[in-house]
PDB file of C-alpha atoms in Angstrom:
ATOM      1  CA  UNK A   1     -21.639  87.866  -2.716  1.00 42.00           C
ATOM      2  CA  UNK A   2     -19.091  85.805  -0.827  1.00 51.00           C
ATOM      3  CA  UNK A   3     -20.044  83.214   1.775  1.00 55.00           C
ATOM      4  CA  UNK A   4     -18.126  83.557   5.045  1.00 72.00           C
ATOM      5  CA  UNK A   5     -15.451  80.896   5.439  1.00 88.00           C
ATOM      6  CA  UNK A   6     -16.080  78.995   8.684  1.00 94.00           C
ATOM      7  CA  UNK A   7     -12.805  77.106   8.864  1.00 96.00           C
ATOM      8  CA  UNK A   8      -9.246  78.232   8.312  1.00 95.00           C
ATOM      9  CA  UNK A   9      -8.504  75.308   5.990  1.00 96.00           C
ATOM     10  CA  UNK A  10     -10.274  72.436   4.278  1.00 96.00           C
ATOM     11  CA  UNK A  11      -8.188  69.962   6.250  1.00 97.00           C
ATOM     12  CA  UNK A  12      -9.135  71.726   9.470  1.00 97.00           C
ATOM     13  CA  UNK A  13     -12.821  71.353   8.643  1.00 97.00           C
ATOM     14  CA  UNK A  14     -12.260  67.676   7.860  1.00 98.00           C
ATOM     15  CA  UNK A  15     -10.577  67.098  11.229  1.00 98.00           C
ATOM     16  CA  UNK A  16     -13.377  68.928  13.078  1.00 98.00           C
ATOM     17  CA  UNK A  17     -16.110  66.974  11.280  1.00 98.00           C
ATOM     18  CA  UNK A  18     -14.414  63.631  11.877  1.00 98.00           C
ATOM     19  CA  UNK A  19     -13.995  64.476  15.555  1.00 98.00           C
ATOM     20  CA  UNK A  20     -17.627  65.643  15.688  1.00 98.00           C
ATOM     21  CA  UNK A  21     -18.728  62.230  14.407  1.00 98.00           C
ATOM     22  CA  UNK A  22     -16.610  60.446  17.000  1.00 97.00           C
ATOM     23  CA  UNK A  23     -18.200  62.524  19.761  1.00 97.00           C
ATOM     24  CA  UNK A  24     -21.657  61.691  18.417  1.00 97.00           C
ATOM     25  CA  UNK A  25     -20.733  58.008  18.498  1.00 94.00           C
ATOM     26  CA  UNK A  26     -20.222  58.492  22.238  1.00 90.00           C
ATOM     27  CA  UNK A  27     -23.795  59.631  22.800  1.00 92.00           C
ATOM     28  CA  UNK A  28     -25.587  56.956  24.787  1.00 91.00           C
ATOM     29  CA  UNK A  29     -29.071  57.497  23.320  1.00 96.00           C
ATOM     30  CA  UNK A  30     -30.511  57.074  19.812  1.00 97.00           C
ATOM     31  CA  UNK A  31     -30.630  60.277  17.798  1.00 98.00           C
ATOM     32  CA  UNK A  32     -31.571  61.524  14.352  1.00 98.00           C
ATOM     33  CA  UNK A  33     -29.819  64.117  12.204  1.00 97.00           C
ATOM     34  CA  UNK A  34     -31.770  66.615  10.101  1.00 98.00           C
ATOM     35  CA  UNK A  35     -30.792  69.113   7.415  1.00 98.00           C
ATOM     36  CA  UNK A  36     -33.236  72.020   7.571  1.00 98.00           C
ATOM     37  CA  UNK A  37     -33.321  74.530   4.753  1.00 98.00           C
ATOM     38  CA  UNK A  38     -33.625  78.107   6.071  1.00 98.00           C
ATOM     39  CA  UNK A  39     -33.339  81.557   4.552  1.00 98.00           C
ATOM     40  CA  UNK A  40     -29.735  81.674   5.783  1.00 97.00           C
ATOM     41  CA  UNK A  41     -28.550  78.266   4.638  1.00 97.00           C
ATOM     42  CA  UNK A  42     -28.779  74.660   5.759  1.00 98.00           C
ATOM     43  CA  UNK A  43     -29.123  74.209   9.514  1.00 98.00           C
ATOM     44  CA  UNK A  44     -27.985  70.910  10.988  1.00 98.00           C
ATOM     45  CA  UNK A  45     -30.249  69.726  13.811  1.00 98.00           C
ATOM     46  CA  UNK A  46     -30.040  66.634  16.013  1.00 98.00           C
ATOM     47  CA  UNK A  47     -33.132  65.262  17.732  1.00 98.00           C
ATOM     48  CA  UNK A  48     -33.361  62.717  20.553  1.00 98.00           C
ATOM     49  CA  UNK A  49     -36.146  61.404  22.739  1.00 98.00           C
ATOM     50  CA  UNK A  50     -39.761  60.736  21.892  1.00 98.00           C
ATOM     51  CA  UNK A  51     -41.590  63.324  19.800  1.00 97.00           C
ATOM     52  CA  UNK A  52     -44.531  62.801  22.173  1.00 97.00           C
ATOM     53  CA  UNK A  53     -42.565  64.535  24.945  1.00 98.00           C
ATOM     54  CA  UNK A  54     -42.496  68.340  25.406  1.00 98.00           C
ATOM     55  CA  UNK A  55     -39.973  69.938  23.013  1.00 98.00           C
ATOM     56  CA  UNK A  56     -36.732  71.377  24.401  1.00 98.00           C
ATOM     57  CA  UNK A  57     -34.654  73.509  22.053  1.00 98.00           C
ATOM     58  CA  UNK A  58     -30.941  73.356  22.928  1.00 98.00           C
ATOM     59  CA  UNK A  59     -28.705  76.271  21.904  1.00 98.00           C
ATOM     60  CA  UNK A  60     -24.930  76.146  22.259  1.00 98.00           C
ATOM     61  CA  UNK A  61     -22.294  78.858  22.594  1.00 94.00           C
ATOM     62  CA  UNK A  62     -20.233  80.828  20.076  1.00 92.00           C
ATOM     63  CA  UNK A  63     -17.331  78.483  19.392  1.00 88.00           C
ATOM     64  CA  UNK A  64     -19.110  75.231  20.197  1.00 94.00           C
ATOM     65  CA  UNK A  65     -21.439  72.784  18.477  1.00 98.00           C
ATOM     66  CA  UNK A  66     -24.081  70.203  19.341  1.00 98.00           C
ATOM     67  CA  UNK A  67     -21.737  67.208  19.591  1.00 98.00           C
ATOM     68  CA  UNK A  68     -19.435  68.899  22.069  1.00 97.00           C
ATOM     69  CA  UNK A  69     -21.933  70.946  24.051  1.00 97.00           C
ATOM     70  CA  UNK A  70     -24.538  68.368  25.000  1.00 98.00           C
ATOM     71  CA  UNK A  71     -22.552  65.137  25.268  1.00 97.00           C
ATOM     72  CA  UNK A  72     -23.088  64.877  29.048  1.00 97.00           C
ATOM     73  CA  UNK A  73     -26.682  66.136  28.997  1.00 97.00           C
ATOM     74  CA  UNK A  74     -28.623  64.529  26.180  1.00 97.00           C
ATOM     75  CA  UNK A  75     -29.262  61.149  27.834  1.00 97.00           C
ATOM     76  CA  UNK A  76     -31.054  62.531  30.887  1.00 97.00           C
ATOM     77  CA  UNK A  77     -32.780  65.391  29.115  1.00 98.00           C
ATOM     78  CA  UNK A  78     -34.111  63.130  26.357  1.00 98.00           C
ATOM     79  CA  UNK A  79     -35.924  61.040  28.970  1.00 97.00           C
ATOM     80  CA  UNK A  80     -38.004  64.103  29.798  1.00 97.00           C
ATOM     81  CA  UNK A  81     -38.112  66.125  26.557  1.00 98.00           C
ATOM     82  CA  UNK A  82     -38.058  65.839  22.806  1.00 98.00           C
ATOM     83  CA  UNK A  83     -34.597  67.281  22.244  1.00 98.00           C
ATOM     84  CA  UNK A  84     -34.027  69.634  19.307  1.00 98.00           C
ATOM     85  CA  UNK A  85     -30.314  70.496  19.385  1.00 98.00           C
ATOM     86  CA  UNK A  86     -29.220  73.083  16.826  1.00 98.00           C
ATOM     87  CA  UNK A  87     -25.794  73.658  15.278  1.00 98.00           C
ATOM     88  CA  UNK A  88     -25.552  77.439  15.007  1.00 98.00           C
ATOM     89  CA  UNK A  89     -25.610  78.680  11.433  1.00 97.00           C
ATOM     90  CA  UNK A  90     -22.147  80.156  10.908  1.00 96.00           C
ATOM     91  CA  UNK A  91     -20.779  78.127  13.824  1.00 96.00           C
ATOM     92  CA  UNK A  92     -18.342  75.243  14.154  1.00 97.00           C
ATOM     93  CA  UNK A  93     -20.895  72.461  13.693  1.00 98.00           C
ATOM     94  CA  UNK A  94     -22.372  71.071  10.497  1.00 98.00           C
ATOM     95  CA  UNK A  95     -24.716  73.920   9.527  1.00 98.00           C
ATOM     96  CA  UNK A  96     -23.783  75.584   6.238  1.00 96.00           C
ATOM     97  CA  UNK A  97     -24.579  79.311   5.843  1.00 95.00           C
ATOM     98  CA  UNK A  98     -25.311  80.993   2.528  1.00 94.00           C
ATOM     99  CA  UNK A  99     -24.580  84.509   1.288  1.00 91.00           C
ATOM    100  CA  UNK A 100     -27.784  85.880   2.843  1.00 94.00           C
ATOM    101  CA  UNK A 101     -26.469  84.867   6.286  1.00 95.00           C
ATOM    102  CA  UNK A 102     -23.400  87.012   5.683  1.00 89.00           C
ATOM    103  CA  UNK A 103     -25.433  90.103   4.822  1.00 90.00           C
ATOM    104  CA  UNK A 104     -28.912  89.919   6.321  1.00 92.00           C
ATOM    105  CA  UNK A 105     -29.093  87.497   9.250  1.00 96.00           C
ATOM    106  CA  UNK A 106     -32.070  87.606  11.604  1.00 97.00           C
ATOM    107  CA  UNK A 107     -31.807  85.280  14.607  1.00 98.00           C
ATOM    108  CA  UNK A 108     -35.533  85.168  15.392  1.00 98.00           C
ATOM    109  CA  UNK A 109     -36.539  84.399  11.812  1.00 98.00           C
ATOM    110  CA  UNK A 110     -33.902  81.660  11.647  1.00 98.00           C
ATOM    111  CA  UNK A 111     -35.267  79.995  14.796  1.00 98.00           C
ATOM    112  CA  UNK A 112     -38.829  80.458  13.514  1.00 98.00           C
ATOM    113  CA  UNK A 113     -37.969  78.484  10.405  1.00 98.00           C
ATOM    114  CA  UNK A 114     -36.321  75.691  12.389  1.00 98.00           C
ATOM    115  CA  UNK A 115     -39.334  75.285  14.690  1.00 98.00           C
ATOM    116  CA  UNK A 116     -41.719  75.390  11.749  1.00 98.00           C
ATOM    117  CA  UNK A 117     -39.742  72.670   9.975  1.00 98.00           C
ATOM    118  CA  UNK A 118     -39.905  70.563  13.147  1.00 97.00           C
ATOM    119  CA  UNK A 119     -43.690  71.218  13.474  1.00 97.00           C
ATOM    120  CA  UNK A 120     -43.201  72.849  16.882  1.00 98.00           C
ATOM    121  CA  UNK A 121     -45.513  75.727  17.814  1.00 97.00           C
ATOM    122  CA  UNK A 122     -44.002  76.514  21.242  1.00 98.00           C
ATOM    123  CA  UNK A 123     -40.995  75.138  23.061  1.00 98.00           C
ATOM    124  CA  UNK A 124     -38.875  75.165  26.184  1.00 98.00           C
ATOM    125  CA  UNK A 125     -35.332  76.417  25.594  1.00 98.00           C
ATOM    126  CA  UNK A 126     -32.017  75.792  27.335  1.00 98.00           C
ATOM    127  CA  UNK A 127     -28.981  77.720  26.154  1.00 98.00           C
ATOM    128  CA  UNK A 128     -25.348  78.003  27.214  1.00 98.00           C
ATOM    129  CA  UNK A 129     -23.283  81.217  27.010  1.00 96.00           C
ATOM    130  CA  UNK A 130     -24.275  82.852  23.697  1.00 96.00           C
ATOM    131  CA  UNK A 131     -27.056  80.255  23.593  1.00 98.00           C
ATOM    132  CA  UNK A 132     -28.354  81.735  26.858  1.00 98.00           C
ATOM    133  CA  UNK A 133     -28.522  85.153  25.215  1.00 97.00           C
ATOM    134  CA  UNK A 134     -30.269  83.665  22.188  1.00 98.00           C
ATOM    135  CA  UNK A 135     -32.805  81.970  24.487  1.00 98.00           C
ATOM    136  CA  UNK A 136     -33.861  85.176  26.247  1.00 98.00           C
ATOM    137  CA  UNK A 137     -33.675  87.215  23.035  1.00 98.00           C
ATOM    138  CA  UNK A 138     -36.042  84.806  21.285  1.00 98.00           C
ATOM    139  CA  UNK A 139     -38.344  84.720  24.309  1.00 98.00           C
ATOM    140  CA  UNK A 140     -38.603  88.521  24.103  1.00 98.00           C
ATOM    141  CA  UNK A 141     -39.097  88.648  20.337  1.00 98.00           C
ATOM    142  CA  UNK A 142     -41.430  85.635  20.122  1.00 98.00           C
ATOM    143  CA  UNK A 143     -43.146  85.310  23.519  1.00 98.00           C
ATOM    144  CA  UNK A 144     -45.912  83.057  22.169  1.00 98.00           C
ATOM    145  CA  UNK A 145     -43.403  80.508  20.887  1.00 98.00           C
ATOM    146  CA  UNK A 146     -41.471  80.142  24.157  1.00 98.00           C
ATOM    147  CA  UNK A 147     -42.810  78.424  27.263  1.00 98.00           C
ATOM    148  CA  UNK A 148     -39.789  78.710  29.580  1.00 98.00           C
ATOM    149  CA  UNK A 149     -36.058  79.314  29.229  1.00 98.00           C
ATOM    150  CA  UNK A 150     -33.057  78.173  31.253  1.00 98.00           C
ATOM    151  CA  UNK A 151     -29.989  80.353  30.652  1.00 98.00           C
ATOM    152  CA  UNK A 152     -26.769  78.555  31.604  1.00 98.00           C
ATOM    153  CA  UNK A 153     -23.440  80.381  31.952  1.00 97.00           C
ATOM    154  CA  UNK A 154     -25.057  83.524  30.584  1.00 95.00           C
ATOM    155  CA  UNK A 155     -26.127  86.898  31.899  1.00 92.00           C
ATOM    156  CA  UNK A 156     -28.195  89.824  30.610  1.00 94.00           C
ATOM    157  CA  UNK A 157     -26.009  91.798  28.201  1.00 88.00           C
ATOM    158  CA  UNK A 158     -25.352  95.362  29.348  1.00 83.00           C
ATOM    159  CA  UNK A 159     -23.328  96.644  26.382  1.00 85.00           C
ATOM    160  CA  UNK A 160     -21.380  95.363  23.376  1.00 79.00           C
ATOM    161  CA  UNK A 161     -18.150  96.651  24.939  1.00 82.00           C
ATOM    162  CA  UNK A 162     -18.792  94.769  28.161  1.00 86.00           C
ATOM    163  CA  UNK A 163     -19.427  91.524  26.279  1.00 82.00           C
ATOM    164  CA  UNK A 164     -16.266  91.871  24.176  1.00 83.00           C
ATOM    165  CA  UNK A 165     -14.047  92.827  27.098  1.00 87.00           C
ATOM    166  CA  UNK A 166     -15.160  89.786  29.065  1.00 84.00           C
ATOM    167  CA  UNK A 167     -14.542  87.524  26.053  1.00 83.00           C
ATOM    168  CA  UNK A 168     -11.042  88.932  25.592  1.00 85.00           C
ATOM    169  CA  UNK A 169     -10.209  88.556  29.269  1.00 83.00           C
ATOM    170  CA  UNK A 170     -11.382  84.940  29.286  1.00 80.00           C
ATOM    171  CA  UNK A 171      -9.874  83.674  26.020  1.00 85.00           C
ATOM    172  CA  UNK A 172      -6.725  85.689  25.475  1.00 84.00           C
ATOM    173  CA  UNK A 173      -3.888  85.115  24.980  1.00 85.00           C
ATOM    174  CA  UNK A 174      -4.282  81.318  24.924  1.00 85.00           C
ATOM    175  CA  UNK A 175      -6.827  81.184  22.083  1.00 84.00           C
ATOM    176  CA  UNK A 176      -4.496  83.157  19.782  1.00 83.00           C
ATOM    177  CA  UNK A 177      -1.847  80.446  19.787  1.00 85.00           C
ATOM    178  CA  UNK A 178      -3.647  77.135  20.327  1.00 87.00           C
ATOM    179  CA  UNK A 179      -1.414  74.251  21.329  1.00 89.00           C
ATOM    180  CA  UNK A 180      -2.106  71.292  23.554  1.00 85.00           C
ATOM    181  CA  UNK A 181      -0.515  73.187  26.428  1.00 89.00           C
ATOM    182  CA  UNK A 182      -2.342  76.499  25.851  1.00 90.00           C
ATOM    183  CA  UNK A 183      -5.656  74.701  25.357  1.00 88.00           C
ATOM    184  CA  UNK A 184      -5.258  73.000  28.712  1.00 90.00           C
ATOM    185  CA  UNK A 185      -4.339  76.330  30.339  1.00 91.00           C
ATOM    186  CA  UNK A 186      -7.390  77.989  28.802  1.00 91.00           C
ATOM    187  CA  UNK A 187      -9.606  75.136  29.928  1.00 91.00           C
ATOM    188  CA  UNK A 188      -8.494  75.513  33.532  1.00 91.00           C
ATOM    189  CA  UNK A 189      -9.074  79.272  33.317  1.00 91.00           C
ATOM    190  CA  UNK A 190     -12.610  78.812  32.023  1.00 92.00           C
ATOM    191  CA  UNK A 191     -13.627  75.929  34.277  1.00 93.00           C
ATOM    192  CA  UNK A 192     -14.028  75.865  38.017  1.00 90.00           C
ATOM    193  CA  UNK A 193     -12.822  72.904  40.036  1.00 91.00           C
ATOM    194  CA  UNK A 194     -14.189  70.355  37.554  1.00 91.00           C
ATOM    195  CA  UNK A 195     -11.895  70.648  34.532  1.00 92.00           C
ATOM    196  CA  UNK A 196     -11.584  66.861  34.640  1.00 93.00           C
ATOM    197  CA  UNK A 197     -14.932  66.715  32.808  1.00 93.00           C
ATOM    198  CA  UNK A 198     -12.815  67.578  29.767  1.00 93.00           C
ATOM    199  CA  UNK A 199      -9.402  66.293  30.766  1.00 93.00           C
ATOM    200  CA  UNK A 200     -10.720  62.779  31.422  1.00 94.00           C
ATOM    201  CA  UNK A 201     -12.310  62.661  27.966  1.00 95.00           C
ATOM    202  CA  UNK A 202      -9.498  62.662  25.357  1.00 95.00           C
ATOM    203  CA  UNK A 203     -11.893  62.921  22.411  1.00 96.00           C
ATOM    204  CA  UNK A 204     -13.570  65.979  23.914  1.00 96.00           C
ATOM    205  CA  UNK A 205     -10.174  67.593  24.527  1.00 95.00           C
ATOM    206  CA  UNK A 206      -9.085  66.812  20.980  1.00 96.00           C
ATOM    207  CA  UNK A 207     -12.239  68.290  19.536  1.00 97.00           C
ATOM    208  CA  UNK A 208     -11.889  71.515  21.512  1.00 94.00           C
ATOM    209  CA  UNK A 209      -8.278  71.817  20.366  1.00 95.00           C
ATOM    210  CA  UNK A 210      -9.411  71.458  16.745  1.00 96.00           C
ATOM    211  CA  UNK A 211     -12.059  74.159  17.210  1.00 95.00           C
ATOM    212  CA  UNK A 212      -9.575  76.620  18.686  1.00 94.00           C
ATOM    213  CA  UNK A 213      -7.033  75.853  15.974  1.00 95.00           C
ATOM    214  CA  UNK A 214      -9.227  75.670  12.884  1.00 96.00           C
ATOM    215  CA  UNK A 215     -12.579  77.417  13.444  1.00 96.00           C
ATOM    216  CA  UNK A 216     -12.876  81.002  12.198  1.00 94.00           C
ATOM    217  CA  UNK A 217     -14.772  82.798  14.963  1.00 90.00           C
ATOM    218  CA  UNK A 218     -15.435  85.734  12.642  1.00 91.00           C
ATOM    219  CA  UNK A 219     -18.088  83.624  10.945  1.00 93.00           C
ATOM    220  CA  UNK A 220     -20.216  83.932  14.110  1.00 93.00           C
ATOM    221  CA  UNK A 221     -20.057  87.731  14.150  1.00 90.00           C
ATOM    222  CA  UNK A 222     -23.404  87.928  12.318  1.00 91.00           C
ATOM    223  CA  UNK A 223     -24.964  86.661  15.566  1.00 94.00           C
ATOM    224  CA  UNK A 224     -25.082  90.172  16.999  1.00 92.00           C
ATOM    225  CA  UNK A 225     -26.164  90.986  20.549  1.00 93.00           C
ATOM    226  CA  UNK A 226     -29.220  93.196  21.087  1.00 95.00           C
ATOM    227  CA  UNK A 227     -29.167  95.220  24.312  1.00 95.00           C
ATOM    228  CA  UNK A 228     -32.741  94.843  25.545  1.00 96.00           C
ATOM    229  CA  UNK A 229     -34.513  97.318  27.798  1.00 96.00           C
ATOM    230  CA  UNK A 230     -35.456  96.513  31.387  1.00 95.00           C
ATOM    231  CA  UNK A 231     -39.095  96.430  30.281  1.00 97.00           C
ATOM    232  CA  UNK A 232     -38.265  93.758  27.686  1.00 97.00           C
ATOM    233  CA  UNK A 233     -36.313  91.703  30.222  1.00 97.00           C
ATOM    234  CA  UNK A 234     -38.967  91.945  32.905  1.00 95.00           C
ATOM    235  CA  UNK A 235     -41.642  90.843  30.437  1.00 97.00           C
ATOM    236  CA  UNK A 236     -40.060  87.358  30.425  1.00 98.00           C
ATOM    237  CA  UNK A 237     -39.222  87.240  34.157  1.00 97.00           C
ATOM    238  CA  UNK A 238     -41.805  84.573  35.016  1.00 97.00           C
ATOM    239  CA  UNK A 239     -40.520  82.183  32.349  1.00 98.00           C
ATOM    240  CA  UNK A 240     -36.762  82.636  32.904  1.00 98.00           C
ATOM    241  CA  UNK A 241     -34.097  80.986  35.052  1.00 98.00           C
ATOM    242  CA  UNK A 242     -30.386  81.844  35.032  1.00 98.00           C
ATOM    243  CA  UNK A 243     -27.839  79.325  36.368  1.00 98.00           C
ATOM    244  CA  UNK A 244     -24.291  80.662  36.651  1.00 98.00           C
ATOM    245  CA  UNK A 245     -21.031  79.301  38.037  1.00 97.00           C
ATOM    246  CA  UNK A 246     -19.351  81.300  40.776  1.00 97.00           C
ATOM    247  CA  UNK A 247     -16.011  80.968  38.937  1.00 96.00           C
ATOM    248  CA  UNK A 248     -17.406  81.931  35.516  1.00 96.00           C
ATOM    249  CA  UNK A 249     -15.229  84.757  34.144  1.00 93.00           C
ATOM    250  CA  UNK A 250     -17.782  85.573  31.458  1.00 94.00           C
ATOM    251  CA  UNK A 251     -21.036  85.625  33.408  1.00 96.00           C
ATOM    252  CA  UNK A 252     -20.369  86.080  37.124  1.00 96.00           C
ATOM    253  CA  UNK A 253     -19.272  89.611  38.016  1.00 95.00           C
ATOM    254  CA  UNK A 254     -20.911  92.486  39.948  1.00 94.00           C
ATOM    255  CA  UNK A 255     -22.595  94.244  37.002  1.00 94.00           C
ATOM    256  CA  UNK A 256     -24.077  91.009  35.687  1.00 95.00           C
ATOM    257  CA  UNK A 257     -25.493  89.991  39.063  1.00 96.00           C
ATOM    258  CA  UNK A 258     -26.789  93.520  39.644  1.00 96.00           C
ATOM    259  CA  UNK A 259     -28.749  93.405  36.377  1.00 96.00           C
ATOM    260  CA  UNK A 260     -30.364  90.115  37.383  1.00 96.00           C
ATOM    261  CA  UNK A 261     -31.330  91.548  40.762  1.00 96.00           C
ATOM    262  CA  UNK A 262     -32.511  94.908  39.388  1.00 96.00           C
ATOM    263  CA  UNK A 263     -34.796  93.102  36.956  1.00 96.00           C
ATOM    264  CA  UNK A 264     -35.857  90.653  39.687  1.00 96.00           C
ATOM    265  CA  UNK A 265     -34.871  87.664  37.586  1.00 97.00           C
ATOM    266  CA  UNK A 266     -34.746  84.207  39.083  1.00 97.00           C
ATOM    267  CA  UNK A 267     -31.174  82.974  39.260  1.00 98.00           C
ATOM    268  CA  UNK A 268     -28.845  80.542  41.003  1.00 98.00           C
ATOM    269  CA  UNK A 269     -25.101  80.908  41.562  1.00 98.00           C
ATOM    270  CA  UNK A 270     -23.306  77.550  41.748  1.00 97.00           C
ATOM    271  CA  UNK A 271     -20.093  77.387  43.864  1.00 97.00           C
ATOM    272  CA  UNK A 272     -16.950  75.874  42.363  1.00 95.00           C
ATOM    273  CA  UNK A 273     -18.213  75.977  38.775  1.00 97.00           C
ATOM    274  CA  UNK A 274     -16.937  77.932  35.785  1.00 97.00           C
ATOM    275  CA  UNK A 275     -18.198  78.696  32.286  1.00 96.00           C
ATOM    276  CA  UNK A 276     -18.529  75.060  31.191  1.00 96.00           C
ATOM    277  CA  UNK A 277     -21.295  74.521  33.731  1.00 97.00           C
ATOM    278  CA  UNK A 278     -23.221  71.828  31.861  1.00 96.00           C
ATOM    279  CA  UNK A 279     -20.029  69.773  31.445  1.00 97.00           C
ATOM    280  CA  UNK A 280     -18.753  70.399  34.945  1.00 97.00           C
ATOM    281  CA  UNK A 281     -22.022  69.757  36.787  1.00 97.00           C
ATOM    282  CA  UNK A 282     -24.373  67.904  34.411  1.00 97.00           C
ATOM    283  CA  UNK A 283     -26.576  66.407  37.146  1.00 97.00           C
ATOM    284  CA  UNK A 284     -27.241  69.827  38.654  1.00 97.00           C
ATOM    285  CA  UNK A 285     -28.019  71.250  35.209  1.00 98.00           C
ATOM    286  CA  UNK A 286     -30.493  68.449  34.503  1.00 97.00           C
ATOM    287  CA  UNK A 287     -32.155  69.039  37.859  1.00 97.00           C
ATOM    288  CA  UNK A 288     -32.517  72.769  37.198  1.00 98.00           C
ATOM    289  CA  UNK A 289     -33.840  72.397  33.647  1.00 98.00           C
ATOM    290  CA  UNK A 290     -36.304  69.602  34.403  1.00 98.00           C
ATOM    291  CA  UNK A 291     -37.471  71.112  37.696  1.00 98.00           C
ATOM    292  CA  UNK A 292     -38.003  74.601  36.343  1.00 98.00           C
ATOM    293  CA  UNK A 293     -39.779  73.483  33.179  1.00 97.00           C
ATOM    294  CA  UNK A 294     -42.114  71.212  35.157  1.00 93.00           C
ATOM    295  CA  UNK A 295     -43.164  73.947  37.570  1.00 92.00           C
ATOM    296  CA  UNK A 296     -46.785  75.011  37.182  1.00 73.00           C
TER     297      UNK A 296
END
């Protein structure tokens, strides 16, 4: 059986990994890197903060990775939580999938194995975009292992077609022909009024360009989306918070908001913010995560 190729070339992977390391060098807190063996391959995990603090599992989006996603968040969050930040298996970070991932991937079992390796029985979770879906999916499948979830730049999936159409509208045509110019255009389409969170960080911009140019998004297709029933969604209502930017093309639209309201989910819409909410407004994101998780 053939392992899915995550990068379009060996040199592309090298450039992404070198850029990843440079981004990690910009983290302002001590961290540790772990290689966790799972049924689906080696999962790369970064931890920060004291292990005596409550655990917070951080889950990034489809085309992202730990180094890029949490660069503006880890310092503040690690003062309040033991951070367990996961590079998605099959994603653009440093996790390496095996042939079982390509043919028989189970998201809940994969997360089970990560938490077991980290000796964590139950955890808080914060996820962005696809990571938001993965947070509420895991909370539904494993309610005893999840204390609370904060879903950033993510909504309750209504159908596979709806998800794909929103992705195509947001990323095309710029993502098909990545250049410095098209990457900047795409960034301004995805962000709200705070695109400077990327544009003022040349290393972050460079890394995102490398991901668009060299990462094979097909390798994340094994992370399928389950359309959960209203009963499933409402079962996690008390432990869930959604935080969405008002200019988010992927998560803020009438059907998405209607599903949150129909299921009586707790949510906040943030003016002037797009899909990169935790980069654009990191202080607000920290406030929401810490405040919600500390609530009795």
